[in-house]
Amino acid sequence: MLTWSYFSTVRADRDTKACGKREGGGLALYVNKQWCNPGHVNIKLSICCRDIELLALKYKQHPEALMIISGDFNHVTLDNTLAAFHQYVDCNTRGKRTLDLMYANVKDAYRATPLPALGKADHNLVLLKPHYTPRVRRLPTTTRSSFRKWSPEAEQALKDCFETTDWEALQGSHHENMEEMVDCTTDYINFCMDAVVPQPPPSYSHKPTPAKKRTPPLPPPAPSMTITAAQVCGELRRLRPSKAAGPDGVSPRLLKACARELGHPLRAHFQPELGTGEGSPAVEDILHHSSPQETTSCTFNTIQPLLLRDKLTEMGVGSHLVAWITDYLTGRPQYVRLGDCRSDTVASSTGAPQGTVLSPVLFTLYTSDFQYKSEFCHVQKFADDTAIVGCIRSGQEDEYRELIQDFCHMV
């Protein structure tokens, strides 16, 4: 009997004494492991006698579950016995006769296609292709009620709210603690958003996000760069409003619509961080919103933040900017959500998220010290796309293989 790695086999071997037949045989059913967990398939009934050979399986408990009856019907049919079932095999299966039938309790479910016999078998194979619309597609479309309903009036109300806010009074008491300033500002922005554009409660509960571990900052020299409110405003206007909110829960549509009003107060989250070497959550949030997609590259996953920090330092990059980038790559919370289910949150300190404008630059700098060019081999690199080109003559491929091994060892 044939076996397939992606199918589990359920079999009922023929008892020649019980059925009165001389030749062996029996019944076998192959179940696709991707369609049904093999542990959920159980033999409900197995009969072998002169009148019938039966193998009944049970794989799902549901009043509308699919039920299939298939076999070699030499002398009888189930058309009158099971009037609610539908028979799908309409082609010859042995010579000019249709002996192999399949009944199911779903109408218009399959379409039969005849195939040649397998090996020395005297029955043809029958391929049954699904020909029905899944139940999930037959149900009426429903709209989730957890989305905010934005309007030009709501955006204007938020602009007026932020324009009349006394940001100095709101942020003034937290100048000594950047984390408290960020939390205070984002909480206020979210409060205004909830008041103007309320959001219905979601159908799932969020799990708490663990606190991000901070790496010790480097000694603070004088800041080497300045970020202006106009720059922050420009970055906010580049956000894609259809993207999901970042870790702070602030909607990118709000940030984009109120870029002019929020440019100056959010600048306070950027500039002091350049003098402390710690990445501000506001900075990370803009990097999150600026990414065109939320995926993770296998190549970018190879970046080791501490090794990258040493390389950037050797390149002469300012110590505050180095510490800022290292903190951005360290202790990043991650989770997976499928529908209403959400996995536990874990902190990752390896790699860089793909899709952000910063990751390709960091990976290019991370691999910049790997360069090679000779008469027969050279390396071509573009961000995370690296190719090793070699010219092999007379079977001399030692240089090419050593170059590949060196590159694999580096990453």
XYZ file of C-alpha atoms in Angstrom, residues 30-380:
351
model
C -5.879 8.929 3.148
C -6.429 12.107 5.142
C -4.516 15.285 4.328
C -2.648 16.317 7.497
C -3.020 20.003 6.591
C -6.779 19.598 6.347
C -7.372 17.515 9.463
C -5.243 16.681 12.485
C -4.521 12.924 12.378
C -5.228 12.743 16.092
C -8.830 13.842 15.445
C -9.568 10.957 13.055
C -10.973 7.881 14.798
C -12.443 4.625 13.511
C -16.078 4.576 14.530
C -17.035 1.231 12.978
C -15.299 -1.483 10.935
C -17.233 -4.445 9.447
C -15.976 -7.267 7.251
C -18.440 -10.010 6.265
C -19.808 -11.746 3.172
C -22.271 -8.943 2.483
C -20.301 -5.795 3.233
C -16.900 -4.368 4.042
C -17.343 -1.122 5.953
C -14.965 1.449 7.409
C -16.656 4.335 9.231
C -14.567 7.256 10.471
C -15.376 10.037 12.887
C -13.345 13.229 12.686
C -15.561 16.111 13.800
C -18.474 16.611 16.154
C -20.816 19.134 14.589
C -24.461 18.876 13.476
C -23.526 20.246 10.022
C -20.269 18.341 9.637
C -19.482 16.807 6.253
C -20.318 13.084 6.074
C -18.943 10.860 3.315
C -19.789 7.248 2.424
C -17.595 5.693 -0.247
C -16.911 2.184 -1.450
C -17.276 -0.570 -4.018
C -21.021 -1.108 -4.469
C -21.355 -4.283 -6.556
C -25.020 -5.094 -6.044
C -26.657 -2.279 -4.059
C -26.927 1.495 -3.881
C -27.931 3.892 -1.130
C -30.131 6.136 -3.265
C -33.335 5.000 -1.548
C -31.854 4.209 1.879
C -30.192 7.607 2.356
C -32.358 9.980 0.374
C -30.678 13.060 1.934
C -27.261 12.052 0.566
C -25.970 12.863 -2.905
C -23.879 10.542 -5.105
C -21.031 12.173 -7.083
C -19.241 9.505 -9.123
C -20.729 9.649 -12.641
C -17.927 7.934 -14.610
C -16.991 4.284 -15.209
C -14.775 2.842 -12.498
C -14.426 -0.800 -13.594
C -14.764 -1.572 -17.262
C -18.035 -0.053 -18.424
C -19.639 -0.142 -14.993
C -19.778 2.404 -12.200
C -19.151 0.358 -9.063
C -17.183 2.811 -6.888
C -19.587 5.372 -5.485
C -19.277 8.260 -3.060
C -22.184 9.770 -1.103
C -22.082 13.024 0.882
C -24.638 15.003 2.830
C -23.787 18.253 0.971
C -25.344 19.074 -2.375
C -23.120 20.097 -5.309
C -20.027 19.437 -3.228
C -17.699 17.587 -5.624
C -16.982 16.970 -9.270
C -15.617 13.549 -10.334
C -12.789 13.048 -12.842
C -11.714 9.520 -13.963
C -8.029 8.573 -13.808
C -6.103 5.448 -14.914
C -5.887 2.469 -12.573
C -3.063 2.344 -10.051
C -0.624 -0.507 -10.623
C -2.374 -3.832 -11.207
C -5.686 -2.709 -9.732
C -8.818 -3.560 -11.723
C -10.614 -0.389 -10.606
C -9.910 3.055 -12.016
C -8.969 5.956 -9.796
C -11.503 8.736 -9.304
C -10.389 12.285 -8.484
C -13.011 14.248 -6.564
C -12.477 18.011 -6.666
C -14.373 20.325 -4.309
C -17.081 22.186 -6.173
C -18.892 23.995 -3.401
C -18.718 27.380 -1.732
C -17.379 27.167 1.843
C -19.815 28.115 4.559
C -17.727 31.080 5.651
C -18.162 32.582 2.162
C -21.890 31.912 2.137
C -22.476 33.866 5.325
C -23.414 37.559 5.023
C -20.559 40.002 5.252
C -20.249 41.709 8.618
C -18.440 44.927 9.393
C -16.295 45.196 12.497
C -17.569 47.856 14.833
C -14.227 48.463 16.531
C -12.949 50.914 13.872
C -13.019 54.615 14.556
C -15.294 56.677 12.331
C -13.164 59.577 11.132
C -14.586 62.673 9.472
C -13.288 66.105 8.413
C -15.206 67.608 11.346
C -13.449 65.273 13.811
C -10.022 66.103 12.374
C -10.722 69.839 12.637
C -11.898 69.442 16.249
C -8.624 67.659 17.118
C -6.584 70.371 15.387
C -8.374 73.047 17.419
C -7.837 71.048 20.598
C -4.087 70.622 20.096
C -3.611 74.199 18.873
C -5.158 75.631 22.036
C -3.289 73.242 24.366
C -0.695 74.790 26.673
C 2.070 72.283 25.951
C 4.563 74.050 28.192
C 2.290 73.558 31.169
C 1.564 69.945 30.169
C 5.178 68.906 29.612
C 6.975 71.365 31.870
C 6.838 69.255 35.031
C 8.385 66.233 33.259
C 11.494 67.755 31.685
C 13.707 65.814 34.091
C 12.156 62.461 33.162
C 11.773 61.765 29.464
C 9.703 58.602 29.961
C 7.144 60.495 32.037
C 7.011 63.287 29.423
C 6.372 60.788 26.618
C 3.695 58.960 28.608
C 2.017 62.232 29.582
C 1.953 63.519 25.992
C 0.743 60.301 24.378
C -1.889 59.773 27.076
C -3.208 63.293 26.451
C -3.273 62.768 22.657
C -5.127 59.467 23.067
C -7.538 61.075 25.544
C -8.430 63.783 23.018
C -8.798 61.206 20.262
C -11.120 59.025 22.378
C -13.217 62.061 23.274
C -13.613 63.297 19.688
C -13.530 59.971 17.792
C -14.683 57.271 20.226
C -13.837 53.646 19.478
C -16.122 50.730 20.419
C -14.482 48.172 22.722
C -12.702 45.399 20.775
C -13.808 41.791 21.002
C -10.473 40.620 22.355
C -8.366 41.632 25.327
C -4.826 42.873 24.978
C -2.141 41.253 27.057
C 0.180 43.596 28.937
C 3.385 44.483 27.159
C 6.495 43.863 29.250
C 8.616 46.860 30.107
C 11.395 47.487 27.664
C 14.882 46.850 29.001
C 17.116 49.851 28.619
C 20.798 49.496 27.794
C 23.177 51.703 29.804
C 23.800 54.960 27.881
C 27.263 55.978 26.807
C 28.979 59.006 28.393
C 27.088 62.140 27.250
C 29.138 64.495 25.099
C 27.579 67.523 23.449
C 24.701 66.744 21.086
C 25.937 66.344 17.510
C 22.660 66.910 15.671
C 19.475 68.925 15.973
C 15.898 68.031 15.087
C 13.490 70.864 14.375
C 9.716 71.021 14.679
C 9.492 71.384 10.892
C 11.336 68.097 10.436
C 9.010 66.326 12.845
C 6.020 67.867 11.099
C 7.334 66.696 7.732
C 7.754 63.122 8.972
C 4.252 63.103 10.454
C 2.780 64.206 7.120
C 4.470 61.273 5.403
C 2.683 58.715 7.552
C 0.221 56.323 5.980
C -3.143 56.819 7.723
C -4.292 53.270 6.916
C -1.564 51.664 9.047
C -2.171 50.350 12.538
C -1.217 52.356 15.597
C 2.229 51.931 17.097
C 3.107 50.709 20.601
C 1.750 53.926 22.160
C -1.704 53.447 20.578
C -1.690 56.819 18.777
C -3.428 56.597 15.406
C -1.234 57.505 12.394
C -4.247 59.249 10.872
C -4.373 61.590 13.875
C -0.624 62.251 13.653
C -0.846 63.003 9.927
C -3.951 65.197 10.180
C -2.585 67.188 13.135
C 1.058 67.286 12.005
C 1.326 71.102 12.209
C -0.179 71.240 15.705
C 1.891 68.302 17.068
C 5.227 69.082 15.419
C 6.511 71.348 18.187
C 5.357 69.325 21.246
C 6.628 66.042 19.780
C 9.977 67.653 18.956
C 10.587 67.771 22.700
C 10.607 63.955 22.625
C 13.341 63.897 19.980
C 15.941 66.512 20.770
C 16.689 65.707 24.439
C 17.165 62.041 23.525
C 20.105 62.917 21.298
C 21.901 64.048 24.434
C 21.065 60.989 26.553
C 21.602 58.165 24.098
C 18.234 56.563 24.842
C 15.651 55.979 22.148
C 12.402 57.825 22.786
C 9.169 55.857 22.342
C 7.989 58.750 20.166
C 10.964 58.236 17.864
C 10.332 54.502 17.711
C 6.658 55.142 17.028
C 7.405 57.334 14.011
C 9.812 54.689 12.758
C 6.996 52.167 13.253
C 4.449 54.287 11.368
C 6.892 55.141 8.582
C 7.420 51.501 7.641
C 5.522 50.434 4.516
C 4.911 46.968 5.925
C 5.088 45.114 9.221
C 7.202 42.077 8.465
C 10.516 40.744 9.610
C 13.322 39.850 7.210
C 15.337 36.694 7.853
C 18.426 38.618 6.737
C 17.761 41.584 8.994
C 17.293 39.115 11.867
C 21.034 38.433 11.802
C 21.947 41.905 13.100
C 23.522 41.774 16.557
C 22.949 45.195 18.193
C 26.130 45.133 20.298
C 28.277 44.114 17.330
C 26.651 46.830 15.236
C 27.344 49.329 18.031
C 31.065 48.506 17.925
C 31.165 48.847 14.138
C 29.375 52.208 14.191
C 31.778 53.460 16.853
C 34.755 52.429 14.709
C 33.219 54.336 11.775
C 33.226 57.529 13.854
C 29.460 57.788 14.382
C 28.565 59.982 17.384
C 28.290 58.120 20.673
C 24.768 59.399 21.404
C 23.467 58.343 17.996
C 25.135 54.936 18.416
C 23.525 54.452 21.814
C 20.192 55.653 20.429
C 20.294 53.065 17.601
C 21.408 50.311 19.988
C 18.533 51.077 22.336
C 16.096 51.063 19.408
C 17.189 47.513 18.453
C 17.194 46.162 22.017
C 14.193 44.839 23.928
C 11.634 45.289 21.118
C 8.236 43.794 22.134
C 6.759 41.408 19.567
C 3.608 39.302 19.342
C 1.502 37.494 16.744
C -2.204 38.152 16.292
C -4.555 35.989 14.225
C -8.133 37.235 14.245
C -9.156 37.641 17.875
C -6.296 35.469 19.176
C -3.040 37.007 20.322
C 0.156 35.303 21.424
C 2.232 36.185 24.458
C 4.475 39.230 24.072
C 8.205 38.575 24.017
C 11.107 41.013 23.955
C 13.562 40.629 21.059
C 17.118 41.948 21.177
C 18.287 40.536 17.843
C 17.751 41.842 14.332
C 15.929 44.880 12.977
C 12.327 45.153 11.741
C 12.021 45.057 7.973
C 10.106 47.874 6.298
C 11.457 50.727 8.412
C 13.583 53.286 6.614
C 16.409 52.641 9.086
C 16.840 48.861 8.760
C 18.398 48.689 5.242
C 20.893 51.392 6.221
C 21.815 49.575 9.429
C 22.253 46.263 7.629
C 24.419 47.887 4.976
C 26.650 49.362 7.684
C 26.579 46.054 9.577
C 28.014 44.178 6.569
C 30.178 47.009 5.206
C 33.408 45.421 6.441
C 32.803 42.314 4.346
C 34.320 43.195 0.982
C 36.085 40.992 -1.515
C 37.310 41.385 -5.067
C 39.850 39.301 -6.921
C 40.465 38.125 -10.462
C 37.966 35.291 -10.154
C 35.563 36.243 -7.324
C 33.835 39.347 -6.012
C 30.908 40.310 -3.766
C 27.924 42.397 -4.901
